[in-house]
Amino acid sequence: MVKKNLLLPFILFLILYITIESLSFLGLIVLEKIKMIHYDPVISSLSVEQNELIKKILKNDFKGYLIHNTVLGWSIGKNRSGRNGMYESNSQEIRAVREYSFIPPNDKIRISAFGDSYTHGDDVKNNDTWEAQLSNINSTYEVLNFGVPGYGLDQAYLRYLKCGNKFGSDIVFIGFMSENIYRNVNVFRSFYLNAYKGFIYAKPRFIIKNNKLIFYKNPLPLLKNYEFFLNNDKAELSRLGSMDYFYKLRYKEGILDFSPSIRIAKILFYYYKKKFNRNAIEVNEVYNVNSEAFLITLKLFHAFRQKVIHNNALPVIILFPNNLDISRYKGYKTKSYQPLINYFEKNHVVYIDLLNAFEQYEHIYDLNDLMAKGSHYSQLGNKIVAEYIDNYLLENKLDKRY
């Protein structure tokens, strides 16, 4: 009798469980097909690609364009070549085939550019970067390219502190692509996006404490740290995650992930947290001025500018729009980084918004003409950038020594 009494509830539970799991499974399919959202937990162990790359580095069998750097996390190697010869660096870790004297030529205005891949000029050859084209457009300028792919504003600032003042620049360009704000609260790139499962370098970052920037050093400063990382990846990833905004925000893998209902619950809770998170980096596709990322970014800009001024040079911030920024502005005339512009205007900060450069050509060129295959600016896009910067410097009488 007892067994019969338990059988019916068990059958009802089983039907309910199967129904929930089936609906959840369909929900996962709908999310992926319509919203392009799929189950994507933050990594809890190194990928196969990361394992192999670390082994190559430890064997000194890695000759990549980007190399490990104790302070910066990674940087451009000396006399390296990358992307099948598309990128070339000199012995000073600058993207160039020539060497530069520390003392600028008397007949030149020396400009040094710091930033990420948009400053570096990814996806075009050395001679097609906007720095090289700016030097050709106006022979008064000698533009040094210190850009490094993947950098946040924090790393660009640290790279300037390390080597920027050695070259006696008259003007220093502080490059900032709109997505860089996310990198300023990131320590290990795979925590931010799983697409970076082939990237292994960690990075330093800053936090704000008592209204001051506090520096967190690169958590993997020595190559021997990577050997420990390789053999203790789960524990090390957890350690790195304790300093990373995205690791704390994103959902983790679990033993119940076989269940569609568990997976969809994690996804929905994650997006709920993102929507109602007071510390969200963006709200309605615009920078959240109250977020940690925005406040850190402002303080980094201030510190960077003050150091450049202290070194008797003129700081000029260059805002690089990506393809999403250009498309959004063309359709809706909105900018995710508008709060940053508001801050610059209020505090009389010299900046160049390159979205204005591309806006002039929106009825002439298609977005595909301006972008290379890798989503960075094409040779034409770099030419437009160079011409716009040249015109800005001339019109504002900034083409002189400081």
PDB file of C-alpha atoms in Angstrom, residues 141-263:
ATOM      1  CA  TYR A 141      55.916  64.988 -37.659  1.00  0.00           C
ATOM      2  CA  GLU A 142      57.940  61.999 -36.534  1.00  0.00           C
ATOM      3  CA  VAL A 143      55.399  59.573 -35.062  1.00  0.00           C
ATOM      4  CA  LEU A 144      56.545  56.674 -32.893  1.00  0.00           C
ATOM      5  CA  ASN A 145      54.142  53.752 -32.562  1.00  0.00           C
ATOM      6  CA  PHE A 146      54.152  52.303 -29.014  1.00  0.00           C
ATOM      7  CA  GLY A 147      50.766  50.582 -29.445  1.00  0.00           C
ATOM      8  CA  VAL A 148      50.431  46.976 -28.270  1.00  0.00           C
ATOM      9  CA  PRO A 149      47.585  44.626 -29.265  1.00  0.00           C
ATOM     10  CA  GLY A 150      45.200  43.775 -26.448  1.00  0.00           C
ATOM     11  CA  TYR A 151      46.238  46.534 -24.068  1.00  0.00           C
ATOM     12  CA  GLY A 152      43.994  48.306 -21.612  1.00  0.00           C
ATOM     13  CA  LEU A 153      44.495  51.970 -20.779  1.00  0.00           C
ATOM     14  CA  ASP A 154      46.264  50.795 -17.616  1.00  0.00           C
ATOM     15  CA  GLN A 155      48.946  48.932 -19.593  1.00  0.00           C
ATOM     16  CA  ALA A 156      49.351  51.811 -22.037  1.00  0.00           C
ATOM     17  CA  TYR A 157      49.958  54.119 -19.072  1.00  0.00           C
ATOM     18  CA  LEU A 158      52.471  51.719 -17.525  1.00  0.00           C
ATOM     19  CA  ARG A 159      54.258  51.357 -20.870  1.00  0.00           C
ATOM     20  CA  TYR A 160      54.575  55.141 -21.031  1.00  0.00           C
ATOM     21  CA  LEU A 161      56.019  55.199 -17.501  1.00  0.00           C
ATOM     22  CA  LYS A 162      58.511  52.525 -18.525  1.00  0.00           C
ATOM     23  CA  CYS A 163      59.823  53.994 -21.779  1.00  0.00           C
ATOM     24  CA  GLY A 164      57.759  56.963 -22.911  1.00  0.00           C
ATOM     25  CA  ASN A 165      59.900  59.753 -21.531  1.00  0.00           C
ATOM     26  CA  LYS A 166      63.121  58.381 -23.025  1.00  0.00           C
ATOM     27  CA  PHE A 167      62.356  59.743 -26.480  1.00  0.00           C
ATOM     28  CA  GLY A 168      61.747  63.413 -25.690  1.00  0.00           C
ATOM     29  CA  SER A 169      58.291  63.617 -27.274  1.00  0.00           C
ATOM     30  CA  ASP A 170      56.638  66.956 -27.923  1.00  0.00           C
ATOM     31  CA  ILE A 171      53.163  65.395 -28.107  1.00  0.00           C
ATOM     32  CA  VAL A 172      51.915  62.136 -26.592  1.00  0.00           C
ATOM     33  CA  PHE A 173      48.817  60.502 -28.036  1.00  0.00           C
ATOM     34  CA  ILE A 174      46.861  58.498 -25.465  1.00  0.00           C
ATOM     35  CA  GLY A 175      44.886  56.032 -27.538  1.00  0.00           C
ATOM     36  CA  PHE A 176      41.584  54.682 -26.211  1.00  0.00           C
ATOM     37  CA  MET A 177      39.239  52.363 -28.074  1.00  0.00           C
ATOM     38  CA  SER A 178      35.717  52.378 -26.623  1.00  0.00           C
ATOM     39  CA  GLU A 179      35.884  48.736 -25.433  1.00  0.00           C
ATOM     40  CA  ASN A 180      39.095  49.397 -23.459  1.00  0.00           C
ATOM     41  CA  ILE A 181      37.033  50.343 -20.413  1.00  0.00           C
ATOM     42  CA  TYR A 182      36.288  46.636 -19.956  1.00  0.00           C
ATOM     43  CA  ARG A 183      39.965  45.724 -19.972  1.00  0.00           C
ATOM     44  CA  ASN A 184      40.714  48.124 -17.124  1.00  0.00           C
ATOM     45  CA  VAL A 185      38.984  45.776 -14.650  1.00  0.00           C
ATOM     46  CA  ASN A 186      40.329  42.556 -16.189  1.00  0.00           C
ATOM     47  CA  VAL A 187      43.344  40.470 -15.112  1.00  0.00           C
ATOM     48  CA  PHE A 188      43.133  37.363 -17.315  1.00  0.00           C
ATOM     49  CA  ARG A 189      41.586  37.848 -20.749  1.00  0.00           C
ATOM     50  CA  SER A 190      39.789  34.476 -20.857  1.00  0.00           C
ATOM     51  CA  PHE A 191      37.697  35.562 -17.844  1.00  0.00           C
ATOM     52  CA  TYR A 192      36.384  38.432 -19.938  1.00  0.00           C
ATOM     53  CA  LEU A 193      35.750  36.489 -23.150  1.00  0.00           C
ATOM     54  CA  ASN A 194      36.112  32.757 -23.707  1.00  0.00           C
ATOM     55  CA  ALA A 195      37.178  33.594 -27.255  1.00  0.00           C
ATOM     56  CA  TYR A 196      40.629  34.264 -25.782  1.00  0.00           C
ATOM     57  CA  LYS A 197      41.238  30.603 -24.893  1.00  0.00           C
ATOM     58  CA  GLY A 198      44.492  30.752 -26.844  1.00  0.00           C
ATOM     59  CA  PHE A 199      45.863  33.704 -24.857  1.00  0.00           C
ATOM     60  CA  ILE A 200      47.806  33.012 -21.673  1.00  0.00           C
ATOM     61  CA  TYR A 201      49.334  36.257 -20.408  1.00  0.00           C
ATOM     62  CA  ALA A 202      47.931  37.845 -17.259  1.00  0.00           C
ATOM     63  CA  LYS A 203      47.961  41.609 -16.772  1.00  0.00           C
ATOM     64  CA  PRO A 204      48.233  44.138 -13.955  1.00  0.00           C
ATOM     65  CA  ARG A 205      45.349  46.404 -13.054  1.00  0.00           C
ATOM     66  CA  PHE A 206      44.419  49.308 -10.803  1.00  0.00           C
ATOM     67  CA  ILE A 207      41.695  49.630  -8.202  1.00  0.00           C
ATOM     68  CA  ILE A 208      40.398  52.691  -6.373  1.00  0.00           C
ATOM     69  CA  LYS A 209      40.832  52.866  -2.611  1.00  0.00           C
ATOM     70  CA  ASN A 210      40.221  56.008  -0.578  1.00  0.00           C
ATOM     71  CA  ASN A 211      39.717  57.831  -3.887  1.00  0.00           C
ATOM     72  CA  LYS A 212      43.240  56.926  -5.031  1.00  0.00           C
ATOM     73  CA  LEU A 213      44.557  54.564  -7.671  1.00  0.00           C
ATOM     74  CA  ILE A 214      46.112  51.468  -6.134  1.00  0.00           C
ATOM     75  CA  PHE A 215      48.313  49.307  -8.339  1.00  0.00           C
ATOM     76  CA  TYR A 216      47.945  45.526  -8.473  1.00  0.00           C
ATOM     77  CA  LYS A 217      51.105  44.101 -10.010  1.00  0.00           C
ATOM     78  CA  ASN A 218      51.089  41.521 -12.766  1.00  0.00           C
ATOM     79  CA  PRO A 219      50.096  38.320 -10.893  1.00  0.00           C
ATOM     80  CA  LEU A 220      52.347  36.187 -13.159  1.00  0.00           C
ATOM     81  CA  PRO A 221      55.529  38.293 -13.288  1.00  0.00           C
ATOM     82  CA  LEU A 222      58.053  35.537 -14.009  1.00  0.00           C
ATOM     83  CA  LEU A 223      58.126  32.748 -16.567  1.00  0.00           C
ATOM     84  CA  LYS A 224      58.575  30.220 -13.760  1.00  0.00           C
ATOM     85  CA  ASN A 225      55.149  31.323 -12.507  1.00  0.00           C
ATOM     86  CA  TYR A 226      53.718  29.853 -15.694  1.00  0.00           C
ATOM     87  CA  GLU A 227      55.200  26.465 -14.898  1.00  0.00           C
ATOM     88  CA  PHE A 228      53.321  26.528 -11.595  1.00  0.00           C
ATOM     89  CA  PHE A 229      50.239  27.787 -13.465  1.00  0.00           C
ATOM     90  CA  LEU A 230      50.451  24.848 -15.855  1.00  0.00           C
ATOM     91  CA  ASN A 231      50.504  22.309 -13.032  1.00  0.00           C
ATOM     92  CA  ASN A 232      48.005  24.073 -10.746  1.00  0.00           C
ATOM     93  CA  ASP A 233      45.662  25.751 -13.216  1.00  0.00           C
ATOM     94  CA  LYS A 234      42.409  25.476 -11.237  1.00  0.00           C
ATOM     95  CA  ALA A 235      43.886  27.018  -8.092  1.00  0.00           C
ATOM     96  CA  GLU A 236      45.768  29.680 -10.039  1.00  0.00           C
ATOM     97  CA  LEU A 237      42.702  30.659 -12.066  1.00  0.00           C
ATOM     98  CA  SER A 238      40.784  31.068  -8.828  1.00  0.00           C
ATOM     99  CA  ARG A 239      43.591  33.281  -7.481  1.00  0.00           C
ATOM    100  CA  LEU A 240      43.625  35.430 -10.618  1.00  0.00           C
ATOM    101  CA  GLY A 241      39.839  35.578 -10.516  1.00  0.00           C
ATOM    102  CA  SER A 242      39.872  37.193  -7.085  1.00  0.00           C
ATOM    103  CA  MET A 243      41.199  40.346  -8.779  1.00  0.00           C
ATOM    104  CA  ASP A 244      39.018  40.170 -11.884  1.00  0.00           C
ATOM    105  CA  TYR A 245      35.630  41.867 -12.395  1.00  0.00           C
ATOM    106  CA  PHE A 246      34.397  39.313 -14.929  1.00  0.00           C
ATOM    107  CA  TYR A 247      35.388  36.219 -12.976  1.00  0.00           C
ATOM    108  CA  LYS A 248      33.265  37.451 -10.088  1.00  0.00           C
ATOM    109  CA  LEU A 249      30.337  38.351 -12.338  1.00  0.00           C
ATOM    110  CA  ARG A 250      30.149  35.348 -14.664  1.00  0.00           C
ATOM    111  CA  TYR A 251      28.752  31.945 -13.741  1.00  0.00           C
ATOM    112  CA  LYS A 252      30.992  28.969 -13.091  1.00  0.00           C
ATOM    113  CA  GLU A 253      30.965  25.380 -14.320  1.00  0.00           C
ATOM    114  CA  GLY A 254      29.267  22.840 -12.034  1.00  0.00           C
ATOM    115  CA  ILE A 255      28.633  19.117 -11.675  1.00  0.00           C
ATOM    116  CA  LEU A 256      24.934  19.640 -12.494  1.00  0.00           C
ATOM    117  CA  ASP A 257      25.604  21.349 -15.840  1.00  0.00           C
ATOM    118  CA  PHE A 258      24.274  18.291 -17.659  1.00  0.00           C
ATOM    119  CA  SER A 259      20.828  19.613 -16.746  1.00  0.00           C
ATOM    120  CA  PRO A 260      19.299  22.085 -19.260  1.00  0.00           C
ATOM    121  CA  SER A 261      17.319  23.726 -16.449  1.00  0.00           C
ATOM    122  CA  ILE A 262      20.499  24.389 -14.466  1.00  0.00           C
ATOM    123  CA  ARG A 263      22.237  25.837 -17.510  1.00  0.00           C
TER     124      ARG A 263
END
